[in-house]
XYZ file of C-alpha atoms in Angstrom:
488
model
C -15.467 28.406 62.079
C -12.055 27.326 60.853
C -13.607 24.926 58.382
C -16.060 27.529 57.106
C -13.367 30.132 56.697
C -11.091 27.696 54.832
C -13.586 26.681 52.117
C -13.616 29.954 50.130
C -9.799 29.958 49.961
C -9.693 26.583 48.098
C -12.156 27.669 45.396
C -9.740 29.395 42.909
C -7.653 26.193 42.467
C -9.619 24.766 39.490
C -9.333 28.076 37.632
C -5.559 27.789 37.714
C -5.754 24.321 36.142
C -8.104 25.517 33.397
C -5.826 28.440 32.591
C -2.943 26.149 31.552
C -2.530 26.617 27.747
C -2.411 23.654 25.359
C 1.031 22.822 23.971
C 1.752 24.608 20.687
C 2.822 22.910 17.466
C 6.358 24.211 18.001
C 6.425 22.686 21.476
C 5.327 19.331 20.018
C 8.130 19.521 17.451
C 10.657 20.218 20.207
C 9.417 17.170 22.122
C 9.778 15.053 18.977
C 13.331 16.327 18.598
C 14.014 15.269 22.184
C 12.703 11.779 21.389
C 15.012 11.590 18.359
C 17.958 12.743 20.450
C 17.328 10.107 23.118
C 16.985 7.453 20.416
C 20.248 8.554 18.822
C 22.192 8.542 22.070
C 20.777 5.198 23.235
C 20.847 3.739 19.678
C 17.201 2.673 19.916
C 15.621 2.617 16.462
C 12.171 2.225 18.017
C 12.298 5.763 19.406
C 13.100 7.164 15.967
C 10.097 5.269 14.529
C 7.915 6.761 17.256
C 9.103 10.251 16.336
C 8.073 9.658 12.711
C 4.593 8.542 13.778
C 4.209 11.590 16.018
C 5.148 13.802 13.064
C 2.480 12.205 10.872
C -0.125 12.938 13.555
C 1.088 16.568 13.714
C 1.291 17.048 9.954
C -2.017 18.855 9.386
C -1.209 21.505 12.000
C 2.138 22.548 10.541
C 2.573 26.192 9.569
C 5.513 27.978 7.987
C 6.281 29.928 11.177
C 6.365 26.706 13.217
C 8.764 25.000 10.833
C 11.009 28.096 10.648
C 11.111 28.422 14.423
C 11.898 24.734 14.800
C 14.775 24.959 12.307
C 16.210 27.864 14.302
C 15.871 25.791 17.472
C 17.229 22.461 16.161
C 20.002 23.538 13.767
C 23.019 25.800 14.350
C 22.626 29.130 12.566
C 25.950 28.695 10.749
C 25.306 25.118 9.569
C 24.948 24.110 5.921
C 21.596 22.411 6.604
C 20.106 25.594 8.101
C 21.357 27.676 5.167
C 19.919 25.150 2.683
C 16.495 24.594 4.267
C 15.506 28.047 5.536
C 15.233 29.822 2.129
C 12.853 27.110 0.876
C 10.130 28.021 3.392
C 7.561 30.720 2.524
C 7.873 33.988 4.436
C 5.128 35.041 6.873
C 4.350 38.183 8.814
C 6.580 38.862 11.796
C 3.524 39.686 13.943
C 2.248 36.113 13.640
C 5.654 34.767 14.642
C 5.743 37.036 17.701
C 2.335 35.848 18.898
C 3.390 32.205 18.597
C 6.731 32.816 20.279
C 4.997 34.444 23.242
C 3.162 31.230 24.136
C 4.600 29.757 27.356
C 6.341 26.400 26.904
C 8.650 24.118 28.817
C 12.236 24.712 27.811
C 13.752 21.766 25.936
C 17.363 21.739 24.833
C 19.009 19.335 22.396
C 22.536 18.740 21.262
C 23.400 20.312 17.926
C 25.261 18.366 15.279
C 23.311 15.101 15.496
C 22.758 13.713 11.966
C 19.346 12.345 12.992
C 18.131 15.843 13.870
C 19.450 17.233 10.586
C 17.746 14.531 8.502
C 14.544 14.958 10.479
C 14.553 18.693 9.743
C 14.974 17.936 6.037
C 12.092 15.450 6.185
C 9.866 17.941 8.013
C 10.532 20.701 5.477
C 9.958 18.294 2.571
C 6.599 17.114 3.953
C 5.517 20.713 4.578
C 6.444 21.836 1.044
C 4.584 18.901 -0.516
C 1.462 19.716 1.517
C 1.731 23.333 0.386
C 2.051 22.144 -3.266
C 5.400 23.925 -3.665
C 6.872 21.136 -5.765
C 9.901 22.994 -7.156
C 11.111 23.865 -3.666
C 10.307 20.318 -2.530
C 12.471 18.889 -5.336
C 15.358 21.113 -4.301
C 14.959 20.092 -0.661
C 14.770 16.379 -1.523
C 17.807 16.482 -3.807
C 19.991 18.199 -1.200
C 18.802 15.859 1.550
C 19.508 12.747 -0.515
C 23.031 14.027 -1.261
C 23.587 14.468 2.487
C 22.310 10.956 3.211
C 24.968 9.393 0.999
C 27.605 10.365 3.583
C 25.783 8.779 6.547
C 25.776 5.158 7.681
C 23.932 4.827 11.015
C 21.152 2.441 11.927
C 19.275 5.211 13.757
C 19.228 7.252 10.529
C 17.749 4.396 8.468
C 14.151 4.987 9.593
C 14.280 8.681 8.699
C 16.123 7.898 5.468
C 13.421 5.446 4.340
C 10.730 8.117 4.779
C 12.903 10.612 2.948
C 13.301 8.167 0.043
C 9.526 7.792 -0.143
C 8.780 11.522 -0.313
C 11.717 12.049 -2.692
C 10.040 9.706 -5.178
C 6.558 11.006 -4.353
C 7.316 14.627 -5.250
C 8.738 13.548 -8.622
C 5.676 11.388 -9.213
C 3.411 14.361 -8.509
C 5.227 16.323 -11.226
C 5.238 13.302 -13.613
C 9.045 13.205 -13.807
C 9.734 9.819 -12.248
C 12.048 8.768 -15.065
C 14.572 11.443 -14.019
C 15.368 9.796 -10.670
C 15.450 6.140 -11.700
C 19.246 6.118 -11.847
C 19.484 7.823 -8.447
C 17.110 5.276 -6.908
C 19.203 2.412 -8.288
C 22.331 3.999 -6.808
C 20.628 4.493 -3.445
C 19.452 0.873 -3.447
C 23.003 -0.283 -4.117
C 24.271 1.936 -1.290
C 21.616 0.618 1.119
C 22.601 -2.947 0.229
C 26.286 -2.236 0.914
C 25.392 -0.566 4.239
C 23.113 -3.496 5.220
C 20.212 -1.058 5.539
C 17.366 -3.558 5.114
C 14.574 -1.021 5.727
C 16.084 1.240 3.071
C 16.438 -1.733 0.719
C 12.779 -2.710 0.863
C 11.639 0.921 0.587
C 13.851 1.616 -2.437
C 12.932 -1.701 -4.076
C 9.252 -0.759 -3.873
C 9.982 2.724 -5.222
C 11.883 1.238 -8.147
C 9.094 -1.241 -8.882
C 6.574 1.610 -8.756
C 8.827 3.634 -11.073
C 8.993 0.838 -13.645
C 5.287 0.011 -13.445
C 4.392 3.694 -13.870
C 5.872 3.476 -17.376
C 4.588 -0.103 -18.003
C 8.124 -1.552 -17.920
C 7.026 -4.885 -16.487
C 9.969 -6.917 -17.809
C 12.521 -4.591 -16.198
C 10.533 -4.623 -12.951
C 10.535 -8.436 -12.867
C 14.280 -8.599 -13.611
C 15.017 -6.189 -10.763
C 12.701 -8.030 -8.358
C 14.182 -11.436 -9.168
C 17.788 -10.268 -8.745
C 17.306 -8.055 -5.665
C 18.852 -9.384 -2.411
C 16.520 -11.409 -0.183
C 15.852 -10.215 3.369
C 13.171 -10.393 6.041
C 10.520 -7.677 5.791
C 10.766 -5.038 8.551
C 7.798 -2.818 7.659
C 4.269 -4.125 7.172
C 3.420 -1.190 4.878
C 6.419 -1.868 2.631
C 5.638 -5.586 2.540
C 2.047 -4.843 1.484
C 3.284 -2.596 -1.305
C 5.710 -5.270 -2.464
C 2.918 -7.868 -2.609
C 0.733 -5.463 -4.604
C 3.455 -4.734 -7.167
C 4.293 -8.440 -7.369
C 0.628 -9.212 -8.019
C 0.499 -6.674 -10.859
C 3.636 -8.117 -12.444
C 2.321 -11.673 -12.169
C -1.004 -10.609 -13.701
C 0.631 -9.095 -16.764
C 2.770 -12.236 -17.122
C -0.402 -14.430 -17.145
C 0.514 -16.085 -13.826
C -2.965 -15.549 -12.436
C -2.842 -18.015 -9.547
C 0.264 -16.442 -7.985
C -1.078 -12.951 -8.729
C -4.354 -13.703 -6.943
C -2.545 -14.938 -3.844
C -0.274 -11.862 -3.694
C -3.105 -9.355 -4.215
C -5.428 -10.927 -1.652
C -2.600 -11.129 0.870
C -1.744 -7.451 0.310
C -5.381 -6.426 0.823
C -5.637 -8.558 3.967
C -2.415 -7.276 5.556
C -2.980 -3.586 4.745
C -4.076 -1.345 7.670
C -7.757 -0.450 7.846
C -6.874 3.252 7.480
C -5.245 2.630 4.066
C -8.590 2.462 2.263
C -7.298 3.693 -1.101
C -4.601 1.031 -1.179
C -7.064 -1.723 -0.253
C -9.454 -0.559 -2.975
C -6.704 -0.874 -5.597
C -5.781 -4.352 -4.342
C -9.410 -5.457 -4.522
C -9.864 -4.081 -8.045
C -6.910 -6.041 -9.379
C -7.866 -9.136 -7.367
C -11.388 -9.075 -8.843
C -10.028 -8.927 -12.398
C -7.558 -11.746 -11.715
C -10.272 -13.968 -10.217
C -12.462 -13.359 -13.253
C -9.574 -14.295 -15.535
C -9.182 -17.503 -13.537
C -12.832 -18.331 -14.175
C -13.933 -17.554 -10.602
C -16.815 -15.297 -9.616
C -16.049 -13.123 -6.531
C -18.597 -13.160 -3.723
C -21.002 -10.253 -3.380
C -19.509 -9.392 0.025
C -16.271 -8.346 -1.725
C -18.110 -5.441 -3.377
C -20.027 -4.464 -0.232
C -17.054 -3.784 2.023
C -17.289 -0.670 4.152
C -16.152 2.422 2.259
C -15.533 0.528 -1.014
C -19.032 0.036 -2.440
C -18.972 3.095 -4.699
C -15.390 2.574 -5.910
C -16.025 -1.100 -6.767
C -19.415 -0.500 -8.480
C -17.970 -0.654 -12.057
C -16.262 -3.950 -11.254
C -19.494 -5.308 -9.775
C -21.332 -4.660 -13.045
C -18.436 -6.187 -14.954
C -18.539 -9.284 -12.751
C -22.275 -9.591 -13.311
C -21.763 -9.521 -17.108
C -19.079 -12.220 -16.900
C -21.226 -14.354 -14.577
C -24.170 -14.265 -16.972
C -21.969 -14.802 -20.022
C -23.675 -11.991 -21.961
C -21.212 -10.587 -24.487
C -23.449 -7.627 -25.356
C -23.777 -6.605 -21.698
C -20.026 -7.020 -21.274
C -19.368 -4.606 -24.160
C -21.843 -2.086 -22.734
C -20.199 -2.143 -19.280
C -16.705 -1.870 -20.800
C -17.765 1.198 -22.824
C -19.676 2.774 -19.919
C -16.749 2.681 -17.503
C -13.913 2.964 -20.038
C -12.492 6.072 -18.348
C -12.526 4.400 -14.917
C -10.797 1.272 -16.201
C -8.174 3.367 -18.012
C -7.469 5.382 -14.852
C -7.077 2.124 -12.889
C -4.842 0.693 -15.646
C -7.014 -2.404 -15.908
C -8.385 -1.775 -19.404
C -5.979 -4.219 -21.082
C -6.929 -6.919 -18.585
C -10.627 -6.367 -19.241
C -9.998 -6.948 -22.949
C -8.704 -10.388 -21.979
C -12.003 -11.114 -20.217
C -13.925 -11.276 -23.514
C -12.878 -14.898 -23.987
C -14.018 -15.743 -20.443
C -17.433 -14.196 -21.128
C -17.817 -16.292 -24.268
C -16.700 -19.422 -22.423
C -19.168 -18.796 -19.582
C -22.012 -18.301 -22.036
C -21.012 -21.469 -23.873
C -20.939 -23.422 -20.595
C -24.473 -22.231 -19.790
C -25.613 -23.319 -23.259
C -24.049 -26.760 -22.912
C -25.865 -27.266 -19.594
C -29.213 -26.103 -21.008
C -29.171 -28.033 -24.311
C -28.297 -31.650 -25.029
C -27.928 -30.753 -28.728
C -27.794 -27.336 -30.402
C -26.670 -26.113 -33.787
C -23.553 -23.976 -34.161
C -25.631 -21.249 -35.836
C -27.873 -20.996 -32.746
C -24.758 -20.890 -30.534
C -23.441 -17.932 -32.557
C -26.785 -16.129 -32.131
C -26.964 -16.762 -28.399
C -23.356 -15.640 -27.892
C -24.046 -12.582 -30.130
C -20.923 -13.051 -32.218
C -20.749 -10.089 -34.606
C -18.100 -11.405 -36.987
C -18.024 -12.034 -40.736
C -18.459 -15.816 -40.349
C -20.115 -16.377 -36.956
C -20.791 -20.109 -37.503
C -17.121 -20.901 -38.187
C -16.061 -18.767 -35.235
C -18.573 -20.552 -33.003
C -17.161 -23.902 -34.139
C -13.618 -22.777 -33.238
C -14.755 -21.500 -29.850
C -16.603 -24.730 -29.048
C -13.620 -26.855 -30.144
C -11.229 -24.866 -27.935
C -13.593 -25.075 -24.956
C -13.830 -28.850 -25.369
C -10.049 -29.174 -25.608
C -9.530 -27.025 -22.498
C -12.078 -29.047 -20.548
C -14.454 -26.119 -20.024
C -17.402 -28.135 -21.378
C -18.040 -31.859 -21.814
C -19.374 -32.157 -25.342
C -18.613 -33.260 -28.909
C -19.012 -31.576 -32.297
C -20.995 -33.204 -35.095
C -19.285 -31.520 -38.055
C -21.546 -33.182 -40.636
C -24.777 -31.743 -39.190
C -23.231 -28.658 -37.580
C -24.268 -29.571 -34.030
C -22.758 -29.460 -30.577
C -23.822 -32.542 -28.625
C -23.480 -32.217 -24.835
C -22.754 -35.263 -22.728
C -24.743 -36.095 -19.634
C -23.568 -34.297 -16.518
C -21.765 -36.718 -14.226
C -21.550 -36.751 -10.459
C -18.864 -34.281 -9.396
C -18.299 -36.250 -6.176
C -17.083 -39.200 -8.201
C -14.130 -37.101 -9.354
C -11.107 -35.639 -7.537
C -12.433 -32.052 -7.601
C -13.829 -32.033 -4.020
C -10.549 -33.434 -2.731
C -8.551 -30.777 -4.579
C -10.783 -27.965 -3.268
C -10.554 -29.298 0.289
C -6.773 -29.604 -0.001
C -6.406 -26.013 -1.226
C -8.448 -24.699 1.724
C -6.380 -26.669 4.204
C -3.160 -25.358 2.616
C -4.477 -21.772 2.875
C -5.312 -22.167 6.590
C -1.935 -23.757 7.353
C -0.121 -20.976 5.500
C -2.008 -18.304 7.447
C -1.203 -20.080 10.722
C 2.507 -20.256 9.867
C 2.572 -16.545 8.969
C 0.873 -15.664 12.263
C 3.444 -17.683 14.211
C 6.321 -15.996 12.365
C 4.838 -12.550 13.069
C 4.715 -13.137 16.821
C 7.478 -11.372 18.752
C 8.680 -12.155 22.248
C 11.019 -10.149 24.497
C 14.463 -11.719 24.948
C 14.845 -14.214 27.819
C 11.095 -14.125 28.455
C 11.198 -17.784 29.431
C 13.888 -17.147 32.062
C 12.863 -13.904 33.739
C 9.491 -13.070 35.245
C 8.192 -9.599 34.500
C 7.607 -7.366 37.487
C 4.312 -5.523 37.960
C 5.947 -2.122 37.332
C 7.623 -3.268 34.114
C 4.391 -4.842 32.962
C 2.482 -1.567 33.495
C 5.162 0.346 31.619
C 5.119 -2.139 28.737
C 1.312 -2.051 28.470
C 1.370 1.750 28.473
C 3.933 1.808 25.661
C 1.908 -0.711 23.660
C -1.287 1.350 24.055
C 0.544 4.509 22.994
C 2.048 2.746 19.981
C -1.347 1.363 18.925
C -2.899 4.818 19.261
C -0.302 6.491 17.044
C -0.451 3.701 14.462
C -4.236 4.126 14.253
C -3.763 7.848 13.590
C -1.413 7.319 10.673
C -2.458 9.092 7.495
C -3.294 7.377 4.200
C -0.292 9.112 2.631
C 1.807 6.048 3.485
C -0.119 4.293 0.751
């Protein structure tokens, strides 16, 4: 009887568990502030980085009432930061604020006056204003926040400062006024160098390179890059951006081999979530490989999520592979707007010579002897004197080693020599050597990227510490996977 009487009393327990409300956005922001506070007091930069990742995951749920309530919670009411940030937020109905404030939440208290909390509030307001497309208010917020940063020199602020630099430049790029802040970015880069803020240095260097490249100032970008202080990369995202900008600079400067290596490395190192960035890297890498005389594999154009974006470059590659000048012109005209938007139109103009050379190589393989007039017809040269132009093109191709032939000027012929055995030359050895060098370079980079805890060879990790470390690693991997594409 006791057992039967006791069973009905235990039934309401699950209902109490189900009734527990989910944490609100404001509660999440308060928890992030607590993480920042603990990172500031313990001087652990990793905690600040975790707070930034948590904010990115929470970004789509932000509302004006949540941000206003968080500012009132995190900043003193009489502080300059509160007076500067609060008027920038849009006003909402008081009824909505009352409903949100009534939600039960665990009380979290933080210490006022921490510079990390102040900079985080500025970053949060700036991100919210950009998402709401209130660019004038975002500019005002970014300008005031950057002025405040100039008076701070703490390693725990550097992570927040680097994100603030990024959005500061981003809001001016959205309004097409990047030239206005170039001097400020140079000053901030100089300040970061003096403060030994390496994360800020690499972020600001990338922003300056992007600023110069936006206005096609490639010479100034290369001068800045070559004279900037050298340091070890701290952020994979910033390193990928640097490789991409370096590849663009090298491409414009006709250094195609170095450009190809930088662009492919940037595409390989970029996170899978940064699809837009990887598409841009692949577009430029395809053009560079075509300029080098290589034909990219079909699998490059069939990557998941990139097939539609790379379709114009697939048709362009097909025209270059065939060596059909007429088809090349048709593709260039068909996708002229796409190539102009990608800023690759000038590079595609350079490909005309490669198309002609490819067509000439196919002709030299097919014919042992052919007249220059027939070459002009097959290449579809629409010039005033196609025969003379064909003779110049053939002579240049012979001099460059693209074809193995001679010109009979008296009869107006191109006489191709017999194709020799490629394995009797040094070409296979050179190709094999380049592949080995690539594999060794990748191995060395992987070894350098490996990180070990200090004194790992002396101390054995306990089971409890190992569980805690694995849990932190899983949590970090989860938040990194949820990062938005806005980083790129």
